[in-house]
Short mmCIF file of C-alpha atoms in Angstrom, two decimals:
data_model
loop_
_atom_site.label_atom_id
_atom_site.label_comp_id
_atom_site.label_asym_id
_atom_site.label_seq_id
_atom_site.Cartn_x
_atom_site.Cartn_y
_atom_site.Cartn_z
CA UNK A 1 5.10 9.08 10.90
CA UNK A 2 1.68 10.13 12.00
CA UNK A 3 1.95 9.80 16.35
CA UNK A 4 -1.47 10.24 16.93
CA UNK A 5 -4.87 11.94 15.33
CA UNK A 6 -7.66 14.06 17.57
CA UNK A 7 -10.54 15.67 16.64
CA UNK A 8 -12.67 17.66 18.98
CA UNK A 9 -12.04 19.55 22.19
CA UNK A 10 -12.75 17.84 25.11
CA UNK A 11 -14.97 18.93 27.99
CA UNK A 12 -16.13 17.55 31.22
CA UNK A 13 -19.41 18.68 33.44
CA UNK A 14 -20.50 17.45 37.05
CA UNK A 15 -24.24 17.68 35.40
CA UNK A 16 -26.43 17.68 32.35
CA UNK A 17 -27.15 20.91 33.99
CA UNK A 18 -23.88 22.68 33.85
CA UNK A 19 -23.42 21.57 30.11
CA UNK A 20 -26.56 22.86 29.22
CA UNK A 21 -25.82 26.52 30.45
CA UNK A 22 -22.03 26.22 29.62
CA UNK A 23 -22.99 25.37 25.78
CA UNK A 24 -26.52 27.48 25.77
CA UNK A 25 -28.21 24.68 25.15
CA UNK A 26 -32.07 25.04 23.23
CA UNK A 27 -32.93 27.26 20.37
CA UNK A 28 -31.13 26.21 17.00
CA UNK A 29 -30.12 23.50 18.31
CA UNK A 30 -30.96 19.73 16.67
CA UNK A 31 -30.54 17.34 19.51
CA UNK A 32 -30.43 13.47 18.82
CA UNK A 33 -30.93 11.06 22.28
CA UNK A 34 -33.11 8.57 23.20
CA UNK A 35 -36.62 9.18 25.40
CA UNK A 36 -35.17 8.18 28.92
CA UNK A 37 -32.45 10.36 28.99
CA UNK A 38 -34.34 13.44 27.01
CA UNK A 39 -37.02 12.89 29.78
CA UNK A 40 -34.69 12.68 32.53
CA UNK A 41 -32.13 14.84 31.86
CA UNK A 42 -32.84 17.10 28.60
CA UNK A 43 -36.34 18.25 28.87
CA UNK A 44 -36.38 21.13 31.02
CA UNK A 45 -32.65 22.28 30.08
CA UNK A 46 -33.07 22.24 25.96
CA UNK A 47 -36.61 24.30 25.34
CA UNK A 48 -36.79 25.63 21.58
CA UNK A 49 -34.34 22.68 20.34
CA UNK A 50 -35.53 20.44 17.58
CA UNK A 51 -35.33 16.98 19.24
CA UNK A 52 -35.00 13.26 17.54
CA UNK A 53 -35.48 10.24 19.04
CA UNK A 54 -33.15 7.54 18.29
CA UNK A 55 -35.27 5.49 19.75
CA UNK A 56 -38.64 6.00 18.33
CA UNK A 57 -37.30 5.01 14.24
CA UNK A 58 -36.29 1.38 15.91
CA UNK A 59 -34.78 -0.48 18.85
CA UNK A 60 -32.42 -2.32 17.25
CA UNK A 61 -28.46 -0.72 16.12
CA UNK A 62 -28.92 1.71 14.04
CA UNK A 63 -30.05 0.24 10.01
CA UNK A 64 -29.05 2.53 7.19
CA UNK A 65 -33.07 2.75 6.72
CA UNK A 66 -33.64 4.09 10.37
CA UNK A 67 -30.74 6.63 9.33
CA UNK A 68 -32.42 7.37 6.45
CA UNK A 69 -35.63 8.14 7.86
CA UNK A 70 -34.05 10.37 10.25
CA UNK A 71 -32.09 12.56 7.57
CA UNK A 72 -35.73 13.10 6.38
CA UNK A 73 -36.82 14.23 9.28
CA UNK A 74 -34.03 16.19 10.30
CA UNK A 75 -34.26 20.17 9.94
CA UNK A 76 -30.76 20.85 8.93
CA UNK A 77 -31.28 23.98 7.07
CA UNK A 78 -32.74 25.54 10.34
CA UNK A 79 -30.20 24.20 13.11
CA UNK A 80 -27.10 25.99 14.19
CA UNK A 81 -25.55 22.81 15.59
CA UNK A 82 -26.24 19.74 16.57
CA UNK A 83 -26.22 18.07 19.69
CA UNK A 84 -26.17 14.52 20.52
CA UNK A 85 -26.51 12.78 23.65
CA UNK A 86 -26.70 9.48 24.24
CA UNK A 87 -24.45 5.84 23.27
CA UNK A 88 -22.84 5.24 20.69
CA UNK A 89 -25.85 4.63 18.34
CA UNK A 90 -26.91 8.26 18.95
CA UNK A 91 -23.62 9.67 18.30
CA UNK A 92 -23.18 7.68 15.02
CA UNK A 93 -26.25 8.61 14.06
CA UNK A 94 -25.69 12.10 14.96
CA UNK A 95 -22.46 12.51 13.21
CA UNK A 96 -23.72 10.63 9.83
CA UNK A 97 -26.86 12.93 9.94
CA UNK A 98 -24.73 16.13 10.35
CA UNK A 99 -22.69 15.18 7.37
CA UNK A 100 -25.63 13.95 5.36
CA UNK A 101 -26.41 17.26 3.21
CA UNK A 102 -29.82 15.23 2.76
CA UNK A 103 -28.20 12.03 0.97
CA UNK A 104 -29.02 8.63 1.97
CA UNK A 105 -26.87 6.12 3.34
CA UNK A 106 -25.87 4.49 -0.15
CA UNK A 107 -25.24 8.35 -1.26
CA UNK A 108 -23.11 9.07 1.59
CA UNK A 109 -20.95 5.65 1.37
CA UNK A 110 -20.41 6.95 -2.40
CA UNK A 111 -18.90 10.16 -1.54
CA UNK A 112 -16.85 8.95 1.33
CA UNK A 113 -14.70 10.59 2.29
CA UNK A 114 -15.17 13.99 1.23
CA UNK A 115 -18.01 14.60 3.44
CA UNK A 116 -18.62 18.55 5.12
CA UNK A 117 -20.70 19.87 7.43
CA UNK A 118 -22.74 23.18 7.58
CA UNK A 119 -23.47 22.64 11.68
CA UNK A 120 -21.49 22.21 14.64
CA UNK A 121 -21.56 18.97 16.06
CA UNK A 122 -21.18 18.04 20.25
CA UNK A 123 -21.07 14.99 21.30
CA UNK A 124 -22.30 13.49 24.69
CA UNK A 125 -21.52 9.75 25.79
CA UNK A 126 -23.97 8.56 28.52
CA UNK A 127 -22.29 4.97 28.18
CA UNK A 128 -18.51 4.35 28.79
CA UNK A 129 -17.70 2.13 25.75
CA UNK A 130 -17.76 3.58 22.15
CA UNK A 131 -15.20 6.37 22.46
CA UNK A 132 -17.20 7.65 19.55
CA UNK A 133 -17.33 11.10 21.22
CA UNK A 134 -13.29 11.56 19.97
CA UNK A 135 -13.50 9.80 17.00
CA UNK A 136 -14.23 10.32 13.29
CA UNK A 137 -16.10 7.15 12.99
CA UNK A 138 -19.39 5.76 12.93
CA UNK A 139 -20.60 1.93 12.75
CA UNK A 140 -24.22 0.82 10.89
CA UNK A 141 -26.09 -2.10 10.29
CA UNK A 142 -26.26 -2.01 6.20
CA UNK A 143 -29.55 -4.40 5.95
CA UNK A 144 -28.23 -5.25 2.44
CA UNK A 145 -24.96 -6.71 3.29
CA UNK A 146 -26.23 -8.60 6.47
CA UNK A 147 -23.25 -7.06 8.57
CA UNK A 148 -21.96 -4.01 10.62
CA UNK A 149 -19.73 -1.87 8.94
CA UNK A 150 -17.85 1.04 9.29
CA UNK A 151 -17.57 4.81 7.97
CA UNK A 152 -15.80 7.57 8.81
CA UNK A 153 -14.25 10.82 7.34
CA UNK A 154 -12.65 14.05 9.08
CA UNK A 155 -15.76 15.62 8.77
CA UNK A 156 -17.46 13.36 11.42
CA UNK A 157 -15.62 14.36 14.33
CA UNK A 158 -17.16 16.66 16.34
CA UNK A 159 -16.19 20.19 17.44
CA UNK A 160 -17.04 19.36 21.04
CA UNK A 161 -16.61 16.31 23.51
CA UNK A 162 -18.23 16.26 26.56
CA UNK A 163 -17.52 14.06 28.98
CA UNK A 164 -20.56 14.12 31.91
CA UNK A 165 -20.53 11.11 34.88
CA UNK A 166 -24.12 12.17 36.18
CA UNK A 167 -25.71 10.45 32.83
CA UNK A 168 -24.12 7.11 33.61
CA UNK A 169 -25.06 6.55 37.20
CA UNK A 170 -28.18 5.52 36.08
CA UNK A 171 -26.84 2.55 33.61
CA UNK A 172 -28.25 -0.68 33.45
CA UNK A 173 -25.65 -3.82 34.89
CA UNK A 174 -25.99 -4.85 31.34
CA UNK A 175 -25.39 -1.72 29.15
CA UNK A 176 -22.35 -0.68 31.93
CA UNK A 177 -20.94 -4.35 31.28
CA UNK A 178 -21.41 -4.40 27.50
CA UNK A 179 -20.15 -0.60 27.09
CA UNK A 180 -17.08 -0.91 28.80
CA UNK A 181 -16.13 -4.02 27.65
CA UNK A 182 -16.15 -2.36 24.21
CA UNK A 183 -13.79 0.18 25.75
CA UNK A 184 -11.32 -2.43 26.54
CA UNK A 185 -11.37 -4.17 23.15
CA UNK A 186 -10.71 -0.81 21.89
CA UNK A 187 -7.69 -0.44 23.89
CA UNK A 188 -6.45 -3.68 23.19
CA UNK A 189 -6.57 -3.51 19.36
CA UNK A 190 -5.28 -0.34 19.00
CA UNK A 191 -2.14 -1.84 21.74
CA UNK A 192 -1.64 -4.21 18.97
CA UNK A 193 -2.45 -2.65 15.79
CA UNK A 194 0.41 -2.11 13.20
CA UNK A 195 -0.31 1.20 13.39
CA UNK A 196 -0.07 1.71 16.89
CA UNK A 197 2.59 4.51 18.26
CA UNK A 198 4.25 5.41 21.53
CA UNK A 199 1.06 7.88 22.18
CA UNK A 200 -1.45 5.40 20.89
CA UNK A 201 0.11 2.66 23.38
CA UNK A 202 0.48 5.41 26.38
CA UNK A 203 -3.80 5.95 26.14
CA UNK A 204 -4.66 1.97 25.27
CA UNK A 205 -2.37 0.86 28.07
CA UNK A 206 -3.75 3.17 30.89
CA UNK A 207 -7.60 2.50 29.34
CA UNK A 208 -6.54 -1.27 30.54
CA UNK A 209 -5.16 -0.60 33.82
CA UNK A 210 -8.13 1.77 34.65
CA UNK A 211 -10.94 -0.78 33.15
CA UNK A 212 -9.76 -3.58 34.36
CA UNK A 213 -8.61 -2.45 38.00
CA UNK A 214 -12.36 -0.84 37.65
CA UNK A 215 -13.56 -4.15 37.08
CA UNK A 216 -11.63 -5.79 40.22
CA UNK A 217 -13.19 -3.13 42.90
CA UNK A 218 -17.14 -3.25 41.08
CA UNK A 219 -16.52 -7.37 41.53
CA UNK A 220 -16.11 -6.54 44.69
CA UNK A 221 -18.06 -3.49 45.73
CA UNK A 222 -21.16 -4.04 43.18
CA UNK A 223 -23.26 -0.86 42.57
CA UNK A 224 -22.02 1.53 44.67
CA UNK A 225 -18.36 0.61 43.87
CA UNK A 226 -19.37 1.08 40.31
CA UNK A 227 -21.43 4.74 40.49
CA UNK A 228 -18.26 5.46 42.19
CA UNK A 229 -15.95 5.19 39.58
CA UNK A 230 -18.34 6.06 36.70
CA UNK A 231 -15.77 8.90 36.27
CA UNK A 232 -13.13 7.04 35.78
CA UNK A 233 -14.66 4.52 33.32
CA UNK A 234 -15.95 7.06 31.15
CA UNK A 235 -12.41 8.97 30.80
CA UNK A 236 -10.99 5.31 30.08
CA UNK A 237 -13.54 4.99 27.38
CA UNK A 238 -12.33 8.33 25.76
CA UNK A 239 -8.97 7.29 26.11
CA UNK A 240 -9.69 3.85 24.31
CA UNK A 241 -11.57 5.89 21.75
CA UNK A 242 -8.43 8.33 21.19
CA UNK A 243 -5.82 4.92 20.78
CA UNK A 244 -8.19 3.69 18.22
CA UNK A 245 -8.58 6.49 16.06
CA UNK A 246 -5.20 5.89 15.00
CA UNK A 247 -4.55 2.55 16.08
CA UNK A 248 -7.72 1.26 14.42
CA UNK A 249 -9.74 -1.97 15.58
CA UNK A 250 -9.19 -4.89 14.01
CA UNK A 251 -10.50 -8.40 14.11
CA UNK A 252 -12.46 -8.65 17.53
CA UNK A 253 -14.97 -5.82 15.72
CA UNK A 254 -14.61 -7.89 12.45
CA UNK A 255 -15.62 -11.05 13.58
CA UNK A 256 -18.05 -9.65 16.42
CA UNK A 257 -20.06 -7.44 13.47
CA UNK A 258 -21.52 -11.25 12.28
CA UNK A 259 -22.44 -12.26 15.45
CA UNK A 260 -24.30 -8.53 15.84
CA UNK A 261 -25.50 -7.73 12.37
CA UNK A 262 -27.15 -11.15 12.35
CA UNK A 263 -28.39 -12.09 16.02
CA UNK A 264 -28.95 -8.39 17.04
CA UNK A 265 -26.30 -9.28 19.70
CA UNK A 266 -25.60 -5.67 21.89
CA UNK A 267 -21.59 -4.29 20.35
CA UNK A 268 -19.97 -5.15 23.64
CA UNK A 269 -21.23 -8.24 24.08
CA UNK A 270 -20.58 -9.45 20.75
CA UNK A 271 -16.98 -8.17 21.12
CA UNK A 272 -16.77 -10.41 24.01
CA UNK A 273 -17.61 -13.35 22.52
CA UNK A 274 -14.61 -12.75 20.29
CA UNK A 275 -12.37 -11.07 22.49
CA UNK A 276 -9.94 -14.09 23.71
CA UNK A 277 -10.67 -16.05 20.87
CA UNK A 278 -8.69 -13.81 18.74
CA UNK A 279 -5.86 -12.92 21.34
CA UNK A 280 -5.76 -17.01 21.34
CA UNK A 281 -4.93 -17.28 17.56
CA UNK A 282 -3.01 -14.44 17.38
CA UNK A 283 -1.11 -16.28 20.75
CA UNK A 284 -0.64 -19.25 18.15
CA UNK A 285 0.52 -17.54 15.27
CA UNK A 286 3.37 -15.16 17.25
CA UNK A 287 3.48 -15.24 20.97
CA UNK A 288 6.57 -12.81 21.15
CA UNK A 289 6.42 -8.61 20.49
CA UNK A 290 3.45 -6.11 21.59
CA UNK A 291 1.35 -9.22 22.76
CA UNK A 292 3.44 -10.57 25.09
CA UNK A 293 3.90 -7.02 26.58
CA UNK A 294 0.25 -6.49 26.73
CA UNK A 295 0.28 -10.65 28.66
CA UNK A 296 2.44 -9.40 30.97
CA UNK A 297 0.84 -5.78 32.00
CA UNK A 298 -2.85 -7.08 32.28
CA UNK A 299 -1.17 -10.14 34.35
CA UNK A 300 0.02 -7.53 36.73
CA UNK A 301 -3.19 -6.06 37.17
CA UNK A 302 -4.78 -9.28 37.69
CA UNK A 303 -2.35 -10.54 39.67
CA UNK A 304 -2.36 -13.92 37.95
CA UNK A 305 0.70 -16.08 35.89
CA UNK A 306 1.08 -14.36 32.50
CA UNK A 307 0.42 -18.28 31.12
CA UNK A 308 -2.66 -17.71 32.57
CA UNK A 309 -3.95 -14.47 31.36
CA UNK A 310 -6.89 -15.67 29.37
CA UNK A 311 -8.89 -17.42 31.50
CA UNK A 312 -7.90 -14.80 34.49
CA UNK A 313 -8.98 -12.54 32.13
CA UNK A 314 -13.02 -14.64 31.21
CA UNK A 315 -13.38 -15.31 34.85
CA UNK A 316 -13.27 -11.28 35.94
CA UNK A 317 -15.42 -10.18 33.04
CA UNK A 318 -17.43 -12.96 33.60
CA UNK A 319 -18.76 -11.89 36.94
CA UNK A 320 -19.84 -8.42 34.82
CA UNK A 321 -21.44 -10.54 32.09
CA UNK A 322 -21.25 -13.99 31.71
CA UNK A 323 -19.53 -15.39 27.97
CA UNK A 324 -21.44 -17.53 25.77
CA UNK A 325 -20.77 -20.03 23.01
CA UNK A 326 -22.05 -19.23 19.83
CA UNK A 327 -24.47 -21.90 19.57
CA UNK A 328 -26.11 -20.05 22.24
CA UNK A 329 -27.05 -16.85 20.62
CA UNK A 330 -28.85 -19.52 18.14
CA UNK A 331 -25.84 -19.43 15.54
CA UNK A 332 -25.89 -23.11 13.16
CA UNK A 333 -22.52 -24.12 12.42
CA UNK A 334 -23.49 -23.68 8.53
CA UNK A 335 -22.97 -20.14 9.23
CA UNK A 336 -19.51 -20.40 9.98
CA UNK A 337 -17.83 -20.50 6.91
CA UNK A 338 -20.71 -17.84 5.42
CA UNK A 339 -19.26 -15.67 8.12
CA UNK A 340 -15.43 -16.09 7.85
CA UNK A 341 -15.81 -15.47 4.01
CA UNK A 342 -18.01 -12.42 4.74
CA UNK A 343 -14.99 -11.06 7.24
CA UNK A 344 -12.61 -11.66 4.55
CA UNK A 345 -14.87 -9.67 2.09
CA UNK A 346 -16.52 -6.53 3.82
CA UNK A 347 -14.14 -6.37 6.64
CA UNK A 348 -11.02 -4.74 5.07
CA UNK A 349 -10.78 -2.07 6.79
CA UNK A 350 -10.83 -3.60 10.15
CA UNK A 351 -8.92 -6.98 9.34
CA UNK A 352 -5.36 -4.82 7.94
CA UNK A 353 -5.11 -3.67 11.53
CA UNK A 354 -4.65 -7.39 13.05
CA UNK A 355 -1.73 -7.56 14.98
CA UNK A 356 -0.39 -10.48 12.76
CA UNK A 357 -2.20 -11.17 9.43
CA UNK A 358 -5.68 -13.51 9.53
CA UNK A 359 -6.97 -15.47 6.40
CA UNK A 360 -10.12 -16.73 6.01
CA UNK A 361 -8.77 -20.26 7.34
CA UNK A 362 -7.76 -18.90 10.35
CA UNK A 363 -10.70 -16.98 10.81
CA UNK A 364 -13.01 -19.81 10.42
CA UNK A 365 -11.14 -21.86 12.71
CA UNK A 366 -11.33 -19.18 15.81
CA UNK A 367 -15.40 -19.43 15.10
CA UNK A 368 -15.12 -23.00 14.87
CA UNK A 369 -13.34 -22.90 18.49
CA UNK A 370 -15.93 -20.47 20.16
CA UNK A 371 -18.62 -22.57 18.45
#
């Protein structure tokens, strides 16, 4: 029985500065980021690298033809390693890129998952949400199936983690919100996976306890509060990221990848517009094991009855970044059953790790309900 799966070694920095000398940061490098932090933080520290933009192919989530446009443009033959620093759209697109040997998307998907890698790969979150600095996975908006999906392979975990709290200071209430809500889906799903383990539940469990208890003081304390703990959200973010490597996500991502791939909806939020919906059905399908554990612990931390959870639950996140009804992303109820068929048919990977099975029923109905 497999406890628990990591990739890279993990690091942590006061600064962008410290990182850069500790790793020798600059010539043969390939660095992938987005302008404000290269301008901010990068610039002066990374002379001689070969830099690209995330940012300048598009400003949506990464499309398989931004990716592709990118593996064009990327030097690979000449770089030594490569360095990415930013979300988790840079890192995706970083690690995909690294493996890439010049394919495209569709030629990459094909040879899944025997993927390699001439360059070292380092990865730098400046959000506290994707945990895709620990993991060997990388979500993309495929523009010909209308939907998010995922990839992965051992070959897209990186050789180096580095975990920085400068670069998040400067986060937008939205981005910090939508990030780290992420983080806590994560957790969850991995809590509840089938294939969670005594290690997998020992991170998602303490990524809860820190997000959430994070949550309760920046409620309180607003920015400052927040800056504060910056650390703390972005080890709880790794942590999530570590569960779910082997725990695996499951139908929050599923379901949220319709709402994204179609409405250009941020990953976070989407997640939360899913988030207690599914916890609800799962709550009607088997409200005894791993769930009613997990009830009971975030309860505790929100000091609420565990019948209560839920809406406890909505009403903290809430004051972070207020839930909406599908209808109000623009979504027609004629979509719905498009979608829950779609989940059913692209979303394998995901939908085996549901804490109790979904069919397509059952997923229509929880869209139905957050309608």
């Amino acid at each position: 029985m497999k406890l628990i799966e990591v990739g890279p070694t993990l690091y942590s920095n006061a600064t962008v500065k410290e990182f850069a000398e500790e790793f020798h940061v600059g010539e043969g490098d390939l660095i992938f980021s987005v302008k404000v932090i290269y301008d901010t933080y990068l610039k002066d520290v990374a002379a001689g690298a070969q830099v690209l933009l995330v940012d300048s192919y598009g400003t949506s989530e990464p499309t398989d033809d931004m990716i592709n446009a990118m593996i064009k443009d990327a030097d690979l033959d000449n770089a030594k390693r490569v360095v990415a620093v930013g979300g988790g759209a840079v890192m995706d697109v970083a690690k995909v890129v690294a493996c890439s040997g010049g394919m495209s998307v569709d030629e990459i998907f094909d040879h899944l998952p025997n993927l390699s890698r001439s360059v070292d790969l380092v990865l730098v979150p400046t959000t506290c949400g994707t945990g895709s600095e620990v993991t060997m996975l990388a979500s993309i908006n495929r523009t010909k199936l209308g939907t998010k999906v995922g990839m992965g392979c051992p070959a897209m975990y990186g050789d180096s983690a580095v975990l920085i709290p400068e670069l998040l200071h400067g986060l937008p209430n939205y981005v910090f919100a939508t990030s780290s809500i992420d983080a806590l889906c994560h957790s969850v799903e991995s809590i509840l996976s089938p294939n969670s383990t005594p290690i997998v539940k020992m991170f998602g469990y303490e990524a809860v306890r820190m997000i959430l208890s994070g949550y309760r003081k920046v409620a309180a304390g607003g920015l400052e509060a927040r800056n504060a703990l910056m650390g703390d959200f972005l080890l709880a973010s790794t942590y999530a990221g570590i569960a779910f490597g082997t725990g695996g996500c499951a139908a929050v991502h599923a379901l949220s990848y319709q709402l994204g791939g179609n409405y250009h909806v941020a990953h976070g939020e989407s997640n939360y517009a899913m988030f207690t919906g599914v916890l609800r059905k799962y709550m009607e399908i088997k409200s005894d094991g791993e769930i009613a554990t997990l009830n009971a612990f975030i309860a505790g931390i929100l000091e609420c009855d565990v019948a209560d959870v839920y809406d406890e639950l909505e009403t903290l996140i809430n004051q972070l970044l207020p839930k909406k009804a599908l209808h109000e992303y623009g979504v027609t109820r004629e979509e719905l059953p498009v979608w829950a068929r779609r989940v059913i048919e692209t979303q394998t990977r995901l939908m085996r790790n549901n804490f109790v099975p979904l069919d397509e029923a059952a997923v229509l109905d929880i869209f139905e309900k957050l309608y």
